[in-house]
Short mmCIF file of C-alpha atoms in Angstrom, two decimals:
data_model
loop_
_atom_site.label_atom_id
_atom_site.label_comp_id
_atom_site.label_asym_id
_atom_site.label_seq_id
_atom_site.Cartn_x
_atom_site.Cartn_y
_atom_site.Cartn_z
CA VAL A 1 17.30 -45.52 -60.72
CA ALA A 2 17.35 -45.66 -56.95
CA LYS A 3 18.33 -41.99 -56.86
CA ASP A 4 15.55 -40.99 -59.24
CA GLY A 5 13.04 -42.97 -57.22
CA ALA A 6 14.06 -41.36 -53.96
CA THR A 7 14.23 -37.76 -55.20
CA LYS A 8 10.51 -37.01 -54.84
CA THR A 9 10.41 -38.48 -51.33
CA LEU A 10 13.53 -36.62 -50.22
CA ASN A 11 12.19 -33.36 -51.64
CA ASN A 12 8.96 -33.80 -49.70
CA VAL A 13 10.91 -34.47 -46.51
CA GLY A 14 13.03 -31.37 -47.10
CA LYS A 15 9.92 -29.31 -47.75
CA GLY A 16 8.37 -30.65 -44.57
CA PHE A 17 11.41 -29.71 -42.52
CA GLY A 18 11.35 -26.25 -44.07
CA ASN A 19 7.74 -25.75 -43.04
CA LEU A 20 8.54 -27.05 -39.57
CA LYS A 21 11.40 -24.62 -39.27
CA ARG A 22 9.25 -21.66 -40.27
CA THR A 23 6.46 -22.74 -37.93
CA GLY A 24 8.96 -23.29 -35.12
CA ILE A 25 10.51 -19.85 -35.55
CA THR A 26 7.08 -18.23 -35.53
CA ALA A 27 6.16 -20.16 -32.38
CA LEU A 28 9.44 -19.24 -30.69
CA LYS A 29 8.91 -15.57 -31.55
CA GLY A 30 5.47 -15.81 -29.96
CA ILE A 31 6.92 -17.44 -26.88
CA ALA A 32 9.63 -14.79 -26.66
CA THR A 33 7.05 -11.99 -26.94
CA ALA A 34 4.88 -13.62 -24.31
CA SER A 35 7.92 -14.08 -22.08
CA VAL A 36 8.78 -10.39 -22.32
CA VAL A 37 5.20 -9.43 -21.47
CA ALA A 38 5.15 -11.88 -18.57
CA ALA A 39 8.52 -10.69 -17.29
CA THR A 40 7.40 -7.06 -17.47
CA ALA A 41 4.18 -7.86 -15.64
CA LEU A 42 6.08 -9.83 -12.99
CA ALA A 43 8.58 -6.99 -12.55
CA GLY A 44 5.73 -4.50 -12.14
CA PHE A 45 3.96 -6.78 -9.68
CA THR A 46 7.15 -7.28 -7.66
CA LEU A 47 7.94 -3.56 -7.62
CA GLY A 48 4.41 -2.82 -6.42
CA ALA A 49 4.69 -5.47 -3.71
CA ILE A 50 8.04 -4.08 -2.55
CA LYS A 51 6.60 -0.54 -2.41
CA ALA A 52 3.57 -1.77 -0.41
CA ALA A 53 5.82 -3.69 1.99
CA ALA A 54 8.09 -0.67 2.44
CA ASP A 55 5.12 1.61 3.17
CA GLU A 56 3.77 -0.84 5.75
CA GLU A 57 7.21 -1.18 7.34
CA LEU A 58 7.44 2.61 7.71
CA GLN A 59 3.98 2.86 9.29
CA ILE A 60 4.77 0.08 11.79
CA ILE A 61 8.07 1.76 12.74
CA ARG A 62 6.30 5.06 13.42
CA LEU A 63 3.51 3.41 15.40
CA ASN A 64 5.97 1.41 17.51
CA ALA A 65 8.01 4.54 18.20
CA ALA A 66 4.91 6.41 19.38
CA LEU A 67 3.72 3.53 21.57
CA ARG A 68 7.17 3.05 23.09
CA ALA A 69 7.40 6.77 23.89
CA ARG A 70 4.02 6.59 25.65
CA GLY A 71 5.05 3.73 27.88
CA PHE A 72 3.53 0.74 26.10
CA GLU A 73 5.42 -2.56 26.04
CA LEU A 74 5.69 -3.53 22.38
CA ASP A 75 6.05 -7.25 23.04
CA LYS A 76 2.67 -7.20 24.79
CA ILE A 77 0.69 -4.76 22.66
CA GLY A 78 2.15 -5.84 19.30
CA PRO A 79 0.22 -9.14 19.02
CA LYS A 80 -2.98 -7.41 20.14
CA ILE A 81 -2.61 -4.83 17.38
CA GLU A 82 -2.39 -7.63 14.81
CA GLU A 83 -5.51 -9.24 16.32
CA GLU A 84 -7.31 -5.89 16.16
CA ILE A 85 -6.36 -5.45 12.52
CA LEU A 86 -7.90 -8.80 11.64
CA ALA A 87 -10.97 -8.21 13.80
CA LEU A 88 -11.82 -4.81 12.31
CA ARG A 89 -11.69 -6.00 8.72
CA ARG A 90 -15.24 -7.26 9.11
CA PHE A 91 -16.27 -3.60 9.41
CA GLY A 92 -14.36 -2.49 6.32
CA ILE A 93 -11.50 -0.89 8.26
CA ALA A 94 -8.10 -1.30 6.59
CA ASP A 95 -4.81 -2.11 8.30
CA THR A 96 -3.46 1.39 7.81
CA GLN A 97 -6.57 2.92 9.40
CA VAL A 98 -6.27 0.66 12.44
CA ARG A 99 -2.65 1.63 13.03
CA GLU A 100 -3.45 5.30 12.53
CA GLY A 101 -6.38 5.07 14.95
CA LEU A 102 -4.45 3.23 17.63
CA GLU A 103 -1.67 5.79 17.41
CA SER A 104 -4.22 8.57 17.95
CA GLY A 105 -5.96 6.70 20.74
CA SER A 106 -2.70 5.96 22.55
CA ARG A 107 -2.30 9.70 23.15
CA PHE A 108 -5.23 9.51 25.57
CA PHE A 109 -5.42 5.90 26.78
CA LYS A 110 -2.33 4.66 28.55
CA ASN A 111 -4.03 1.41 29.47
CA GLN A 112 -4.18 -1.30 26.80
CA GLU A 113 -7.61 -2.49 27.82
CA ASN A 114 -9.15 0.99 27.54
CA LEU A 115 -7.37 1.65 24.25
CA PHE A 116 -8.86 -1.43 22.62
CA LYS A 117 -12.25 -0.82 24.22
CA ALA A 118 -12.26 2.64 22.65
CA SER A 119 -11.16 1.06 19.37
CA ALA A 120 -14.17 -1.29 19.42
CA ILE A 121 -16.53 1.65 20.02
CA ALA A 122 -14.98 3.61 17.16
CA ALA A 123 -15.23 0.58 14.88
CA ASP A 124 -18.98 0.18 15.52
CA ILE A 125 -19.63 3.86 14.84
CA ALA A 126 -17.44 3.84 11.72
CA ALA A 127 -19.15 0.73 10.35
CA ALA A 128 -22.63 2.11 10.95
CA THR A 129 -21.96 5.61 9.61
CA GLY A 130 -19.15 5.14 7.08
CA ASP A 131 -17.09 7.80 8.85
CA ASP A 132 -13.34 7.56 9.45
CA TYR A 133 -12.47 5.17 12.26
CA ALA A 134 -9.21 6.90 13.23
CA THR A 135 -10.91 10.29 13.58
CA ILE A 136 -13.71 8.81 15.67
CA LEU A 137 -11.21 7.11 17.98
CA LEU A 138 -9.34 10.38 18.38
CA ASN A 139 -12.56 12.17 19.38
CA ILE A 140 -13.48 9.40 21.81
CA GLY A 141 -10.09 9.83 23.45
CA LYS A 142 -10.56 13.58 23.77
CA ALA A 143 -14.02 13.24 25.32
CA ALA A 144 -13.13 10.40 27.68
CA LYS A 145 -10.13 12.28 29.03
CA GLY A 146 -12.04 15.40 29.97
CA GLY A 147 -11.50 17.25 26.73
CA SER A 148 -13.93 18.47 24.11
CA THR A 149 -17.00 16.36 23.30
CA LYS A 150 -17.64 18.34 20.12
CA GLY A 151 -16.30 15.58 17.88
CA LEU A 152 -18.92 13.13 19.17
CA LYS A 153 -21.88 15.49 19.00
CA GLN A 154 -22.91 14.30 15.54
CA TYR A 155 -23.20 10.74 16.85
CA PHE A 156 -24.82 11.24 20.25
CA GLY A 157 -26.00 14.82 20.43
CA GLU A 158 -24.91 17.00 23.33
CA LEU A 159 -22.69 15.22 25.86
CA LYS A 160 -21.71 16.37 29.30
CA ASP A 161 -18.11 17.34 29.88
CA GLY A 162 -16.18 14.69 31.76
CA ILE A 163 -18.13 11.80 30.23
CA LYS A 164 -16.57 8.39 30.92
CA LEU A 165 -15.50 5.78 28.40
CA THR A 166 -18.06 3.36 29.84
CA ASP A 167 -20.83 5.90 29.17
CA ILE A 168 -19.68 6.38 25.58
CA ALA A 169 -19.60 2.60 25.17
CA ARG A 170 -23.16 2.29 26.49
CA LEU A 171 -24.47 4.96 24.12
CA ALA A 172 -22.63 3.50 21.12
CA ASN A 173 -23.77 -0.03 21.92
CA LYS A 174 -27.39 1.10 22.04
CA LYS A 175 -27.31 3.21 18.87
CA TYR A 176 -24.76 1.59 16.55
CA LYS A 177 -24.00 -2.01 17.57
CA ASP A 178 -26.84 -3.71 15.67
CA VAL A 179 -26.23 -1.71 12.49
CA ALA A 180 -22.49 -2.45 12.68
CA ASP A 181 -23.15 -6.18 13.00
CA GLU A 182 -25.46 -6.04 10.01
CA VAL A 183 -22.82 -4.21 7.98
CA ALA A 184 -20.26 -6.84 8.94
CA LYS A 185 -22.47 -9.57 7.43
CA SER A 186 -22.87 -7.78 4.11
CA THR A 187 -21.43 -9.04 0.84
CA ALA A 188 -19.42 -5.83 0.47
CA MET A 189 -17.58 -6.52 3.73
CA LYS A 190 -16.85 -10.10 2.65
CA PHE A 191 -15.24 -8.71 -0.48
CA PHE A 192 -13.28 -6.24 1.62
CA GLU A 193 -11.97 -8.96 3.94
CA ALA A 194 -10.87 -11.04 0.94
CA GLN A 195 -9.13 -8.02 -0.59
CA GLU A 196 -7.29 -7.22 2.64
CA ALA A 197 -6.19 -10.85 2.98
CA LEU A 198 -4.86 -10.66 -0.59
CA ASN A 199 -3.07 -7.41 0.25
CA ASP A 200 -1.40 -9.19 3.18
CA GLU A 201 0.00 -11.81 0.85
CA PHE A 202 1.04 -9.09 -1.60
CA GLU A 203 2.97 -7.25 1.14
CA ARG A 204 4.45 -10.48 2.49
CA PHE A 205 5.75 -11.25 -1.00
CA GLY A 206 7.36 -7.81 -1.19
CA THR A 207 8.87 -8.02 2.29
CA GLN A 208 11.30 -10.75 1.27
CA PHE A 209 12.93 -8.36 -1.20
CA LEU A 210 13.40 -5.43 1.18
CA PRO A 211 16.95 -6.41 2.29
CA ARG A 212 18.03 -6.72 -1.35
CA VAL A 213 16.44 -3.39 -2.20
CA THR A 214 18.28 -1.78 0.71
CA ASP A 215 21.59 -3.19 -0.51
CA GLY A 216 20.81 -2.11 -4.06
CA LEU A 217 19.93 1.43 -3.03
CA LYS A 218 23.16 1.69 -1.02
CA PHE A 219 25.16 0.60 -4.08
CA PHE A 220 23.22 3.13 -6.19
CA THR A 221 23.93 5.94 -3.72
CA ASP A 222 27.59 5.08 -3.19
CA ASN A 223 28.60 4.15 -6.73
CA ILE A 224 26.16 5.30 -9.38
CA LEU A 225 24.99 8.69 -8.13
CA PRO A 226 28.51 10.20 -7.95
CA ASN A 227 29.16 9.18 -11.55
CA LEU A 228 25.78 10.52 -12.64
CA ALA A 229 26.58 13.83 -10.94
CA LYS A 230 29.85 14.06 -12.88
CA LEU A 231 28.06 13.17 -16.10
CA PHE A 232 25.39 15.82 -15.55
CA ASP A 233 28.08 18.41 -14.77
CA GLU A 234 29.77 17.63 -18.09
CA VAL A 235 26.63 17.37 -20.18
CA GLY A 236 24.85 20.39 -18.68
CA PRO A 237 26.98 23.12 -20.30
CA ARG A 238 26.84 21.34 -23.67
CA VAL A 239 23.06 21.12 -23.55
CA GLY A 240 22.89 24.77 -22.49
CA ASP A 241 25.17 25.78 -25.35
CA PHE A 242 23.02 23.83 -27.82
CA ILE A 243 19.84 25.52 -26.57
CA ASP A 244 21.39 29.01 -26.56
CA ASN A 245 22.93 28.76 -30.03
CA TYR A 246 20.50 26.58 -31.96
CA VAL A 247 17.13 26.12 -30.24
CA SER A 248 16.54 29.66 -28.94
CA PRO A 249 17.35 31.41 -32.26
CA LEU A 250 15.02 29.00 -34.04
CA ILE A 251 12.18 29.78 -31.64
CA ALA A 252 12.83 33.53 -31.88
CA ALA A 253 12.98 33.54 -35.67
CA PRO A 254 9.94 35.11 -37.43
CA ILE A 255 7.54 32.76 -39.15
CA VAL A 256 7.60 33.31 -42.93
CA THR A 257 4.50 32.37 -44.83
CA GLY A 258 4.19 32.06 -48.55
CA LYS A 259 3.04 29.92 -51.39
#
């Protein structure tokens, strides 16, 4: 009697557990799928961050090498370059452009003060006109060091040969300073500054993986590549034989049409 009375209840409990099991499996499958998607996205994000960090590292190495060769003391100019990078963001000038411009400018200005003064002039002109900051800085260097003034003609008209940096600064201040300041206050520039700050964090995230990537690439070069080379040497003739004896005759065979 007790057994008969409990059967219905026990069956309902069993049915409930069955439903729970099916629901749980479905949920776990969903979690697993989401986990794979999240892991893939995270891997892609990390790989992108590592690539960005590696590119920045390479640019800094090249800039430092150029500055060192031209007599600049890296421990003194390095912090000022970072300050300049942050300062010029308000004009929509990216980190890479600043480094490129300073490298160009350092060919003409051996004095830090003059280099950064020329950089400020170039930044105002670039902000007001939308032209490339690095190219403008290069042309300022040429003109201020007795070279061609042709590159600045579009901004100031005809300039006398042998014009001084102070004269270029005066002309730029008069013609472009107010417009540059207005550009710096625009919503577009605020977005740009936020994006560059985000890029900094992105690169900083990637930087922490660079030593591991270096170790991994060394292992790949020393251990995996030689085995791959052997594999390709073995597989190559077989693939060639397959193409010569099976694929090529098939391609060369006439097409027969019919009912």
